[in-house]
Coordinates of C-alpha atoms in Angstrom, one line a residue:
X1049 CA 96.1 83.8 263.9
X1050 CA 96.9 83.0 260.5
X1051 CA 94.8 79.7 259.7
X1052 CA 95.7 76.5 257.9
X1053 CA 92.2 75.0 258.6
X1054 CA 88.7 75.3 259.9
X1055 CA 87.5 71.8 261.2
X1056 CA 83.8 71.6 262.8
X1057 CA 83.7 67.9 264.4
X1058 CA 80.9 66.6 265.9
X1059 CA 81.2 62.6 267.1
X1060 CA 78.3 62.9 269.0
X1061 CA 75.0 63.6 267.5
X1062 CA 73.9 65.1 270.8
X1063 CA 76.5 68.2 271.2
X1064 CA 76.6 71.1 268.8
X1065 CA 79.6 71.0 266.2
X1066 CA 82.6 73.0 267.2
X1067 CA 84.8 74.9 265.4
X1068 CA 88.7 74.2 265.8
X1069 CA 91.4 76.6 264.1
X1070 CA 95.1 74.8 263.4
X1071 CA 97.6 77.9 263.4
X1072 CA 100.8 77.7 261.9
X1073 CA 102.2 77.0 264.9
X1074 CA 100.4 73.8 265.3
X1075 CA 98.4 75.3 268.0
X1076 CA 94.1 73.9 268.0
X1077 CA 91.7 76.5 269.2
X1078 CA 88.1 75.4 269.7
X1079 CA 84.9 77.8 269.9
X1080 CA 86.0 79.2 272.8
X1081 CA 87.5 81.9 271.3
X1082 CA 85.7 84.7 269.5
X1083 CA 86.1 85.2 265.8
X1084 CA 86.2 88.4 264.3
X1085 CA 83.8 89.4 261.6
X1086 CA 86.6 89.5 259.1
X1087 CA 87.3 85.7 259.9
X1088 CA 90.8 87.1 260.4
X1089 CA 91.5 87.1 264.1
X1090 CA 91.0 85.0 266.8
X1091 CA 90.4 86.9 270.3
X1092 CA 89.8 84.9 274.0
X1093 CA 86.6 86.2 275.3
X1094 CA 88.3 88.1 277.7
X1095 CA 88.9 91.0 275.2
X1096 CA 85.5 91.2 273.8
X1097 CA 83.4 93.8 275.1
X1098 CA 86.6 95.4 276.9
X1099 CA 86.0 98.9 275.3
X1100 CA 89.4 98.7 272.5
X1101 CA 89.2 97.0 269.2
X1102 CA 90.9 94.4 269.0
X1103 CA 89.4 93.1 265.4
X1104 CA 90.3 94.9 262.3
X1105 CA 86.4 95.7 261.9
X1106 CA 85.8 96.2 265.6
X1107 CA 83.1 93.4 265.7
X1108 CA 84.8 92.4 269.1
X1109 CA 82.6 95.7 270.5
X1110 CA 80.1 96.0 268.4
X1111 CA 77.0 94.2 269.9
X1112 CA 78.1 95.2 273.6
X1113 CA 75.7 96.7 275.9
X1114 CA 78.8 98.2 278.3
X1115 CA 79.7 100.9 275.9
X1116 CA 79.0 103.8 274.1
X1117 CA 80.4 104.3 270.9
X1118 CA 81.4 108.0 269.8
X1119 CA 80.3 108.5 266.4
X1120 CA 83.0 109.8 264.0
X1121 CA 86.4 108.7 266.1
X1122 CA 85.6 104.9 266.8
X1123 CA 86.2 105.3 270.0
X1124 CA 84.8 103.2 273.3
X1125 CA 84.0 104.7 276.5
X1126 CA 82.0 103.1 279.4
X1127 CA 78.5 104.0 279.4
X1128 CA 78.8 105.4 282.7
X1129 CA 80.7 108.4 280.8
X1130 CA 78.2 109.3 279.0
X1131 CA 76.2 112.7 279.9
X1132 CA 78.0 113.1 283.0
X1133 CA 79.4 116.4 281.9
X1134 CA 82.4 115.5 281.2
X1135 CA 83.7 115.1 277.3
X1136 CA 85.1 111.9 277.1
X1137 CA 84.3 111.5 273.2
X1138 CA 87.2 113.5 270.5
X1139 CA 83.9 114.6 269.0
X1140 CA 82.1 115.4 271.9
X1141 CA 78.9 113.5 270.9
X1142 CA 79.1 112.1 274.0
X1143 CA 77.6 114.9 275.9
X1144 CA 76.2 116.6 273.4
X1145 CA 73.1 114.4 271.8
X1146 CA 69.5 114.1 272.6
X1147 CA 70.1 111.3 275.6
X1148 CA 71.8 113.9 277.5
X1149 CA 69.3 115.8 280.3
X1150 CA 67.8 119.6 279.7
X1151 CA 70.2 120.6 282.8
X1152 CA 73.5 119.0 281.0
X1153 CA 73.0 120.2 277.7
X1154 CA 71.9 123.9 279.5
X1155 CA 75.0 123.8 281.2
X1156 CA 77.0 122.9 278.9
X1157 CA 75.7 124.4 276.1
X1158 CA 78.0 127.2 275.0
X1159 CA 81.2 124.2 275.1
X1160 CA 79.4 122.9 272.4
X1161 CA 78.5 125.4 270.4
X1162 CA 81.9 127.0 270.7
X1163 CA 83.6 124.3 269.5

């Protein structure tokens, strides 16, 4: 959301300062959204680590642990996706790379030099 102001208020010394967002449609969101690294865009937690960018700068999927991240296209896929023989990544690092077992690399070997 396009922001008018950042307001951190803390009344009580006890609880941690907050950050509030006032859009310009009048609309107040506190910290419980996520803020992409490009202070930009606002996302609900719901779409962070969901395997598509939803910040400019991907920063929404960066620090994830659910996901593998192919190299040169950007692109998310579950970690369960990776080396299990089947290319999921445009640049096929996802099966071919050093984490990958001896047996899938074997087997798939001339796929990847072939390509």
């Amino acid at each position: 959301p396009q922001r008018v102001g950042t307001y951190a208020h803390s009344k009580d010394p006890k609880k941690k300062p907050y950050l509030a967002l006032l859009t310009r449609k009048q609309k107040w969101y506190t910290n419980e959204l996520f803020v992409c690294n490009d202070k930009i865009k606002c996302l609900p937690y719901s779409k962070v680590c969901d395997l598509v960018s939803d910040c400019h700068d991907a920063s929404d999927e960066v620090r994830c642990t659910n996901h593998y991240k192919c190299p040169t296209s950007n692109q998310f896929i579950p970690k369960t996706q990776k080396c299990d023989g089947h290319f999921n990544c445009l640049d096929l690092s996802d099966e071919c790379n050093d984490e990958c077992s001896k047996e899938l690399l074997d087997s798939i070997s001339k796929k990847c030099m072939a390509w």
